[in-house]
Every structure is written in C-alpha cells, then in structure tokens.
Amino acid sequence: MLFFAKNLRKFIPGAYIQYVRFAGKDRSGDILTEHEFKANLCTTLPELDTFIKTAIANRRPIPVSALREEQVVDYPDWATRELLMNAICHRDYSTNGPIQFYQYDDRIEIMNHGGLYGRANESNFPNVNDYRNIVVAEAMKVLGFVNRHSRGVLRVQKELKANENGEAVYDFGYQTAILVRENKSPLGERMMAEAIVNGYLTENNENSTKTAFSNKKPSKKQTGKQPKKQTKFNIPEFPSQVVENAFKALKMNRKAKYSWLADNNGQFQHFRLMS
C-alpha cells in the first residue's frame, strides 16, 4: 500500500508529508506556502528529492572575485533529504498524523511520529540503529533513497558542519515523536556582505526587487493634454577637441552630411574612426 496504492490515504490516513513555510521564527507567523505530499512512496520520494533541491536549498551564485563565483546554499540538499528520508523510513504508520516538514526564517524542523525503536535509545543514538518498518527500509534501499549502513546521521552532521549550519539537533522529549532541527547557514549572507564590501555587488543589486509605489493620484490637470514643450539640451562636457568641433559644426547645420563636416572640420575623419 505504501509504495503502490493509488489512493494511499484511504488506507493509511497518516501516510503523507505536510510542508509549511512560515513567516518568522515560530508557528504564529503567517503561512507563506504549504503543500501535501500524499501520493504513494514510489511517487513521493522522487518529488521530495526535487523539491528539496529546487525550493529548500536556495542555491545561488555569489561573486568572490571579479571573475569567479561560488555556489552557496542555506541548507545542504543531501543532508535535508537524508533527514526527511529517515523520518519516512522510521515513522509509526499506525498514527494518523503526518510527518511535519516545517520551514521558518532561521531553521527547518521535521517531526516524525514514533519514537526511537528497538535497541536504539537516547544514550546510544545515532551509533545504534533499529528498524520499525523493515519492509519499508528495504524497499527504500532498493529505490536508492537510503543505504541501511547506519551512517546517514553521521554524514548529515558532517555535511551540515561543512556548510556552517551546525549539527542537526534531535529532541526526544515528545515521547511519541522525534523532532530534528536543522539551522539555516549564515554562509550565504556573510559572503553577500563581503561581496558588497569588495565591490563585486552593490546594495542596489541586492534590493533590486523592491519597488516603491506612490499613493498620489494624478490630478485632472496632469491627466489632460499638456502643451508641447521644447526640450532643452544641456551641452555635455566634451572628451576631446575633435568631438567639440563636430558638435559645433552640427549645431550650425543640423542637416549636414559627412562631406560638409569633412570640409569644415579637417579632423572629423579621425573623430569618425574613434566613434
């Protein structure tokens, strides 16, 4: 049922993942977006893999020199994927609550129904592992989403530390559930600030998506037809005497052709080549 049912929740009501993006740092903030991954696992697992890489990791290039950029992420996609796959593999499917995959401004939290199982306990985790759902674990291994070598959590911690997220924090105090917290990396924001200081980016580039709108409504005089006004041109500063001579010649005769300019300004040939 978990891997092939067409209407999985009809048979196992709690077999889905609930993703919610909150504004702010707790659940009191507005919900920015939400999605339920409720298909069978053969469909849901690849969907989650793509979703984490494209929507959660927040991969982006940041210039570190005039000619080179580095890719940075807020959340390493492999580590986040592993934490979520562990929740799917080890959860208690007899409960009706979904796996909670909640994202805040500063962290991600994954709550998995069902505490540690069998030989695994708080004192020996993550060095000792056991499987509540042996068939689910084996099927996910065949599909390539887990390895069953009891090294996933250790590698997650290594990946997170390398990306400056800090280690994932496990909270076993919920008795019937496990909460794992993955903090957002400050690496991207720090590299962005350094790029601005070094002149590779500007603050305007960072805020280019912000648009100011005026609340003032146009008056009737403004909306009506306005008389045509002659445009006044300010004489620019000239980079060279040749350019200034050409400008003065065109000012005397705006319909002048190149032959006339050549006759009246012997240096205009050089000006044309430069322009």
mmCIF file of C-alpha atoms in Angstrom:
data_model
loop_
_atom_site.group_PDB
_atom_site.id
_atom_site.type_symbol
_atom_site.label_atom_id
_atom_site.label_comp_id
_atom_site.label_asym_id
_atom_site.label_seq_id
_atom_site.Cartn_x
_atom_site.Cartn_y
_atom_site.Cartn_z
ATOM 1 C CA MET A 1 0.000 0.000 0.000
ATOM 2 C CA LEU A 2 2.697 2.498 0.978
ATOM 3 C CA PHE A 3 4.571 2.089 -2.295
ATOM 4 C CA PHE A 4 1.884 1.342 -4.885
ATOM 5 C CA ALA A 5 -1.606 2.416 -3.693
ATOM 6 C CA LYS A 6 -3.364 4.914 -5.969
ATOM 7 C CA ASN A 7 -5.263 6.474 -3.048
ATOM 8 C CA LEU A 8 -2.882 5.867 -0.170
ATOM 9 C CA ARG A 9 -4.635 7.963 2.490
ATOM 10 C CA LYS A 10 -7.826 5.962 2.024
ATOM 11 C CA PHE A 11 -5.992 3.001 3.544
ATOM 12 C CA ILE A 12 -3.321 4.718 5.712
ATOM 13 C CA PRO A 13 -4.632 8.193 6.682
ATOM 14 C CA GLY A 14 -1.379 9.485 8.181
ATOM 15 C CA ALA A 15 0.912 8.423 5.332
ATOM 16 C CA TYR A 16 1.780 11.843 3.942
ATOM 17 C CA ILE A 17 4.222 14.721 4.444
ATOM 18 C CA GLN A 18 2.900 18.172 5.317
ATOM 19 C CA TYR A 19 5.191 21.013 4.229
ATOM 20 C CA VAL A 20 4.531 24.528 5.578
ATOM 21 C CA ARG A 21 6.631 27.677 5.130
ATOM 22 C CA PHE A 22 6.031 30.094 7.995
ATOM 23 C CA ALA A 23 6.940 33.783 8.010
ATOM 24 C CA GLY A 24 9.057 34.424 11.076
ATOM 25 C CA LYS A 25 10.642 32.084 13.589
ATOM 26 C CA ASP A 26 7.618 30.254 15.035
ATOM 27 C CA ARG A 27 4.178 28.976 14.065
ATOM 28 C CA SER A 28 2.487 32.238 14.994
ATOM 29 C CA GLY A 29 3.729 33.770 11.750
ATOM 30 C CA ASP A 30 1.737 33.883 8.535
ATOM 31 C CA ILE A 31 1.769 30.827 6.288
ATOM 32 C CA LEU A 32 3.628 31.759 3.115
ATOM 33 C CA THR A 33 3.076 28.453 1.327
ATOM 34 C CA GLU A 34 2.017 24.881 2.061
ATOM 35 C CA HIS A 35 1.921 21.576 0.247
ATOM 36 C CA GLU A 36 0.985 17.971 0.985
ATOM 37 C CA PHE A 37 2.998 15.089 -0.456
ATOM 38 C CA LYS A 38 0.302 12.422 -0.252
ATOM 39 C CA ALA A 39 0.926 10.025 -3.140
ATOM 40 C CA ASN A 40 2.458 6.572 -2.686
ATOM 41 C CA LEU A 41 6.166 6.459 -1.884
ATOM 42 C CA CYS A 42 7.211 5.459 -5.418
ATOM 43 C CA THR A 43 5.840 8.865 -6.497
ATOM 44 C CA THR A 44 6.504 10.935 -3.372
ATOM 45 C CA LEU A 45 10.187 10.114 -2.827
ATOM 46 C CA PRO A 46 11.394 11.495 -6.208
ATOM 47 C CA GLU A 47 9.098 14.521 -5.758
ATOM 48 C CA LEU A 48 10.666 15.288 -2.377
ATOM 49 C CA ASP A 49 14.160 14.889 -3.818
ATOM 50 C CA THR A 50 13.441 17.521 -6.486
ATOM 51 C CA PHE A 51 11.547 19.783 -4.075
ATOM 52 C CA ILE A 52 14.448 19.948 -1.620
ATOM 53 C CA LYS A 53 16.990 20.761 -4.336
ATOM 54 C CA THR A 54 14.902 23.469 -6.003
ATOM 55 C CA ALA A 55 12.783 25.035 -3.242
ATOM 56 C CA ILE A 56 14.543 24.383 0.072
ATOM 57 C CA ALA A 57 18.299 24.517 -0.526
ATOM 58 C CA ASN A 58 18.124 28.059 -2.026
ATOM 59 C CA ARG A 59 21.180 27.534 -4.227
ATOM 60 C CA ARG A 60 22.621 30.749 -5.683
ATOM 61 C CA PRO A 61 25.939 32.085 -7.037
ATOM 62 C CA ILE A 62 27.816 34.815 -5.152
ATOM 63 C CA PRO A 63 30.878 36.544 -6.666
ATOM 64 C CA VAL A 64 34.090 36.071 -4.705
ATOM 65 C CA SER A 65 36.333 37.880 -7.189
ATOM 66 C CA ALA A 66 35.982 39.859 -10.401
ATOM 67 C CA LEU A 67 35.996 36.642 -12.457
ATOM 68 C CA ARG A 68 34.789 33.873 -10.149
ATOM 69 C CA GLU A 69 31.575 32.901 -8.353
ATOM 70 C CA GLU A 70 30.823 30.293 -5.710
ATOM 71 C CA GLN A 71 27.561 28.392 -5.235
ATOM 72 C CA VAL A 72 26.114 28.665 -1.732
ATOM 73 C CA VAL A 73 23.071 27.043 -0.121
ATOM 74 C CA ASP A 74 21.124 27.753 3.029
ATOM 75 C CA TYR A 75 20.505 24.025 3.576
ATOM 76 C CA PRO A 76 22.671 21.263 2.017
ATOM 77 C CA ASP A 77 20.196 19.308 -0.087
ATOM 78 C CA TRP A 78 21.732 15.892 0.668
ATOM 79 C CA ALA A 79 21.559 16.442 4.436
ATOM 80 C CA THR A 80 17.969 17.722 4.377
ATOM 81 C CA ARG A 81 16.947 14.867 2.096
ATOM 82 C CA GLU A 82 18.554 12.301 4.425
ATOM 83 C CA LEU A 83 16.752 13.693 7.486
ATOM 84 C CA LEU A 84 13.421 13.546 5.672
ATOM 85 C CA MET A 85 14.038 10.038 4.307
ATOM 86 C CA ASN A 86 14.856 8.844 7.826
ATOM 87 C CA ALA A 87 11.543 10.253 9.049
ATOM 88 C CA ILE A 88 9.654 8.404 6.291
ATOM 89 C CA CYS A 89 11.544 5.176 6.882
ATOM 90 C CA HIS A 90 11.278 5.060 10.693
ATOM 91 C CA ARG A 91 7.888 6.652 11.433
ATOM 92 C CA ASP A 92 4.963 4.868 13.060
ATOM 93 C CA TYR A 93 2.360 4.438 10.308
ATOM 94 C CA SER A 94 -0.331 3.364 12.766
ATOM 95 C CA THR A 95 -0.800 7.029 13.762
ATOM 96 C CA ASN A 96 -2.996 9.421 11.778
ATOM 97 C CA GLY A 97 -0.744 12.491 11.976
ATOM 98 C CA PRO A 98 1.505 13.381 9.023
ATOM 99 C CA ILE A 99 5.239 13.940 9.028
ATOM 100 C CA GLN A 100 5.605 17.659 9.711
ATOM 101 C CA PHE A 101 8.155 19.359 7.446
ATOM 102 C CA TYR A 102 8.111 22.973 8.653
ATOM 103 C CA GLN A 103 10.367 25.782 7.458
ATOM 104 C CA TYR A 104 10.956 29.029 9.334
ATOM 105 C CA ASP A 105 13.162 32.043 8.651
ATOM 106 C CA ASP A 106 16.096 30.565 10.576
ATOM 107 C CA ARG A 107 15.611 26.774 10.533
ATOM 108 C CA ILE A 108 13.839 23.655 9.295
ATOM 109 C CA GLU A 109 12.048 21.262 11.637
ATOM 110 C CA ILE A 110 10.990 17.692 10.829
ATOM 111 C CA MET A 111 8.721 15.900 13.291
ATOM 112 C CA ASN A 112 8.419 12.146 12.909
ATOM 113 C CA HIS A 113 5.639 10.225 14.689
ATOM 114 C CA GLY A 114 7.038 7.318 16.626
ATOM 115 C CA GLY A 115 9.987 7.496 18.991
ATOM 116 C CA LEU A 116 13.215 5.515 18.896
ATOM 117 C CA TYR A 117 12.586 1.837 18.262
ATOM 118 C CA GLY A 118 14.052 -1.438 19.483
ATOM 119 C CA ARG A 119 17.692 -1.295 20.527
ATOM 120 C CA ALA A 120 18.026 2.428 19.719
ATOM 121 C CA ASN A 121 17.690 4.832 22.657
ATOM 122 C CA GLU A 122 18.790 8.329 23.582
ATOM 123 C CA SER A 123 22.101 7.184 25.068
ATOM 124 C CA ASN A 124 23.323 5.190 22.052
ATOM 125 C CA PHE A 125 21.764 7.213 19.204
ATOM 126 C CA PRO A 126 22.921 7.501 16.388
ATOM 127 C CA ASN A 127 25.534 4.769 16.762
ATOM 128 C CA VAL A 128 22.897 2.047 17.265
ATOM 129 C CA ASN A 129 20.062 1.652 14.784
ATOM 130 C CA ASP A 130 16.938 -0.490 14.534
ATOM 131 C CA TYR A 131 14.025 -0.710 12.097
ATOM 132 C CA ARG A 132 10.371 -0.371 12.954
ATOM 133 C CA ASN A 133 9.391 -0.896 9.303
ATOM 134 C CA ILE A 134 11.833 -3.442 7.865
ATOM 135 C CA VAL A 135 9.948 -3.808 4.561
ATOM 136 C CA VAL A 136 9.806 -0.021 4.063
ATOM 137 C CA ALA A 137 13.519 0.259 4.808
ATOM 138 C CA GLU A 138 14.414 -2.474 2.329
ATOM 139 C CA ALA A 139 12.190 -1.017 -0.410
ATOM 140 C CA MET A 140 13.686 2.469 0.061
ATOM 141 C CA LYS A 141 17.158 0.936 -0.183
ATOM 142 C CA VAL A 142 16.275 -0.770 -3.466
ATOM 143 C CA LEU A 143 14.951 2.557 -4.793
ATOM 144 C CA GLY A 144 18.211 4.260 -3.771
ATOM 145 C CA PHE A 145 16.889 6.628 -1.088
ATOM 146 C CA VAL A 146 18.541 5.049 1.987
ATOM 147 C CA ASN A 147 21.612 2.841 2.405
ATOM 148 C CA ARG A 148 20.926 0.942 5.661
ATOM 149 C CA HIS A 149 24.581 1.243 6.705
ATOM 150 C CA SER A 150 23.793 3.229 9.884
ATOM 151 C CA ARG A 151 25.941 6.117 8.652
ATOM 152 C CA GLY A 152 23.273 8.537 7.383
ATOM 153 C CA VAL A 153 23.028 10.657 10.552
ATOM 154 C CA LEU A 154 26.816 10.852 10.939
ATOM 155 C CA ARG A 155 27.200 12.031 7.348
ATOM 156 C CA VAL A 156 24.368 14.546 7.828
ATOM 157 C CA GLN A 157 26.226 16.122 10.752
ATOM 158 C CA LYS A 158 29.414 16.320 8.677
ATOM 159 C CA GLU A 159 27.619 17.955 5.734
ATOM 160 C CA LEU A 160 25.874 20.488 7.968
ATOM 161 C CA LYS A 161 29.065 21.484 9.800
ATOM 162 C CA ALA A 162 30.890 21.922 6.484
ATOM 163 C CA ASN A 163 28.155 24.331 5.329
ATOM 164 C CA GLU A 164 28.200 26.202 8.689
ATOM 165 C CA ASN A 165 24.670 25.108 9.630
ATOM 166 C CA GLY A 166 25.881 23.494 12.825
ATOM 167 C CA GLU A 167 24.892 19.947 13.734
ATOM 168 C CA ALA A 168 21.277 18.818 13.492
ATOM 169 C CA VAL A 169 19.604 18.868 16.906
ATOM 170 C CA TYR A 170 17.429 15.890 17.898
ATOM 171 C CA ASP A 171 14.724 16.366 20.502
ATOM 172 C CA PHE A 172 13.408 13.108 22.030
ATOM 173 C CA GLY A 173 11.243 14.846 24.631
ATOM 174 C CA TYR A 174 7.951 14.377 22.789
ATOM 175 C CA GLN A 175 7.585 10.714 23.887
ATOM 176 C CA THR A 176 5.607 9.611 20.803
ATOM 177 C CA ALA A 177 7.558 11.662 18.266
ATOM 178 C CA ILE A 178 11.060 12.807 17.356
ATOM 179 C CA LEU A 179 11.864 16.375 16.311
ATOM 180 C CA VAL A 180 15.021 17.178 14.377
ATOM 181 C CA ARG A 181 16.088 20.780 13.822
ATOM 182 C CA GLU A 182 18.356 21.983 11.001
ATOM 183 C CA ASN A 183 19.528 25.568 11.393
ATOM 184 C CA LYS A 184 19.943 27.919 8.446
ATOM 185 C CA SER A 185 23.535 28.565 7.383
ATOM 186 C CA PRO A 186 24.851 32.156 7.741
ATOM 187 C CA LEU A 187 27.399 31.462 4.987
ATOM 188 C CA GLY A 188 25.388 32.988 2.133
ATOM 189 C CA GLU A 189 24.584 36.225 3.963
ATOM 190 C CA ARG A 190 28.202 36.642 5.068
ATOM 191 C CA MET A 191 29.552 36.056 1.552
ATOM 192 C CA MET A 192 26.987 38.509 0.171
ATOM 193 C CA ALA A 193 28.132 41.186 2.630
ATOM 194 C CA GLU A 194 31.786 40.541 1.733
ATOM 195 C CA ALA A 195 30.972 40.809 -1.984
ATOM 196 C CA ILE A 196 29.344 44.203 -1.386
ATOM 197 C CA VAL A 197 32.321 45.449 0.673
ATOM 198 C CA ASN A 198 34.758 44.281 -2.018
ATOM 199 C CA GLY A 199 32.736 45.953 -4.762
ATOM 200 C CA TYR A 200 31.632 42.772 -6.569
ATOM 201 C CA LEU A 201 27.989 43.540 -5.749
ATOM 202 C CA THR A 202 26.111 46.682 -4.823
ATOM 203 C CA GLU A 203 23.378 47.158 -2.289
ATOM 204 C CA ASN A 204 21.103 48.256 -5.124
ATOM 205 C CA ASN A 205 21.550 44.871 -6.767
ATOM 206 C CA GLU A 206 20.546 43.203 -3.534
ATOM 207 C CA ASN A 207 17.373 45.274 -3.272
ATOM 208 C CA SER A 208 16.520 45.377 -6.977
ATOM 209 C CA THR A 209 13.252 43.524 -6.438
ATOM 210 C CA LYS A 210 11.910 46.197 -4.099
ATOM 211 C CA THR A 211 9.736 48.711 -5.915
ATOM 212 C CA ALA A 212 8.344 51.882 -4.383
ATOM 213 C CA PHE A 213 4.796 52.883 -5.274
ATOM 214 C CA SER A 214 3.371 56.339 -4.867
ATOM 215 C CA ASN A 215 -0.058 56.750 -3.275
ATOM 216 C CA LYS A 216 -0.626 60.079 -5.011
ATOM 217 C CA LYS A 217 -3.247 60.031 -7.741
ATOM 218 C CA PRO A 218 -2.672 62.144 -10.846
ATOM 219 C CA SER A 219 -4.701 65.320 -10.868
ATOM 220 C CA LYS A 220 -7.086 66.212 -13.691
ATOM 221 C CA LYS A 221 -4.603 68.767 -14.947
ATOM 222 C CA GLN A 222 -1.965 66.083 -15.137
ATOM 223 C CA THR A 223 -4.214 63.625 -16.947
ATOM 224 C CA GLY A 224 -5.287 66.185 -19.553
ATOM 225 C CA LYS A 225 -3.358 67.011 -22.679
ATOM 226 C CA GLN A 226 -0.293 69.029 -21.956
ATOM 227 C CA PRO A 227 1.072 71.605 -24.416
ATOM 228 C CA LYS A 228 4.202 70.522 -26.143
ATOM 229 C CA LYS A 229 7.321 71.977 -24.633
ATOM 230 C CA GLN A 230 10.583 72.416 -26.368
ATOM 231 C CA THR A 231 13.209 70.149 -24.954
ATOM 232 C CA LYS A 232 16.281 71.856 -23.639
ATOM 233 C CA PHE A 233 19.549 70.073 -24.101
ATOM 234 C CA ASN A 234 22.441 70.646 -21.790
ATOM 235 C CA ILE A 235 25.754 70.899 -23.570
ATOM 236 C CA PRO A 236 27.834 67.969 -22.332
ATOM 237 C CA GLU A 237 31.472 68.019 -21.445
ATOM 238 C CA PHE A 238 33.496 67.038 -24.476
ATOM 239 C CA PRO A 239 36.123 64.313 -24.205
ATOM 240 C CA SER A 240 38.283 65.927 -26.902
ATOM 241 C CA GLN A 241 38.587 68.982 -29.107
ATOM 242 C CA VAL A 242 37.626 66.905 -32.167
ATOM 243 C CA VAL A 243 34.288 65.985 -30.617
ATOM 244 C CA GLU A 244 33.641 69.608 -29.604
ATOM 245 C CA ASN A 245 34.371 70.826 -33.169
ATOM 246 C CA ALA A 246 31.988 68.229 -34.626
ATOM 247 C CA PHE A 247 29.282 69.202 -32.137
ATOM 248 C CA LYS A 248 29.621 72.918 -33.004
ATOM 249 C CA ALA A 249 29.522 72.126 -36.727
ATOM 250 C CA LEU A 250 26.308 70.096 -36.331
ATOM 251 C CA LYS A 251 24.824 72.871 -34.222
ATOM 252 C CA MET A 252 25.378 75.297 -37.122
ATOM 253 C CA ASN A 253 23.934 72.898 -39.701
ATOM 254 C CA ARG A 254 21.837 70.060 -38.231
ATOM 255 C CA LYS A 255 21.160 68.577 -41.687
ATOM 256 C CA ALA A 256 24.832 68.466 -42.540
ATOM 257 C CA LYS A 257 26.219 65.441 -44.302
ATOM 258 C CA TYR A 258 29.566 63.850 -43.703
ATOM 259 C CA SER A 259 31.143 65.592 -46.731
ATOM 260 C CA TRP A 260 30.165 69.030 -45.357
ATOM 261 C CA LEU A 261 31.573 68.158 -41.934
ATOM 262 C CA ALA A 262 34.790 66.929 -43.530
ATOM 263 C CA ASP A 263 35.161 70.229 -45.387
ATOM 264 C CA ASN A 264 34.512 72.311 -42.272
ATOM 265 C CA ASN A 265 36.424 70.174 -39.819
ATOM 266 C CA GLY A 266 39.546 68.523 -41.107
ATOM 267 C CA GLN A 267 39.850 66.396 -38.027
ATOM 268 C CA PHE A 268 36.355 64.907 -38.273
ATOM 269 C CA GLN A 269 37.717 61.920 -40.184
ATOM 270 C CA HIS A 270 39.667 60.990 -37.043
ATOM 271 C CA PHE A 271 36.573 61.592 -34.900
ATOM 272 C CA ARG A 272 34.523 59.169 -37.001
ATOM 273 C CA LEU A 273 37.102 56.457 -36.674
ATOM 274 C CA MET A 274 37.171 56.907 -32.898
ATOM 275 C CA SER A 275 33.391 56.776 -32.540
#
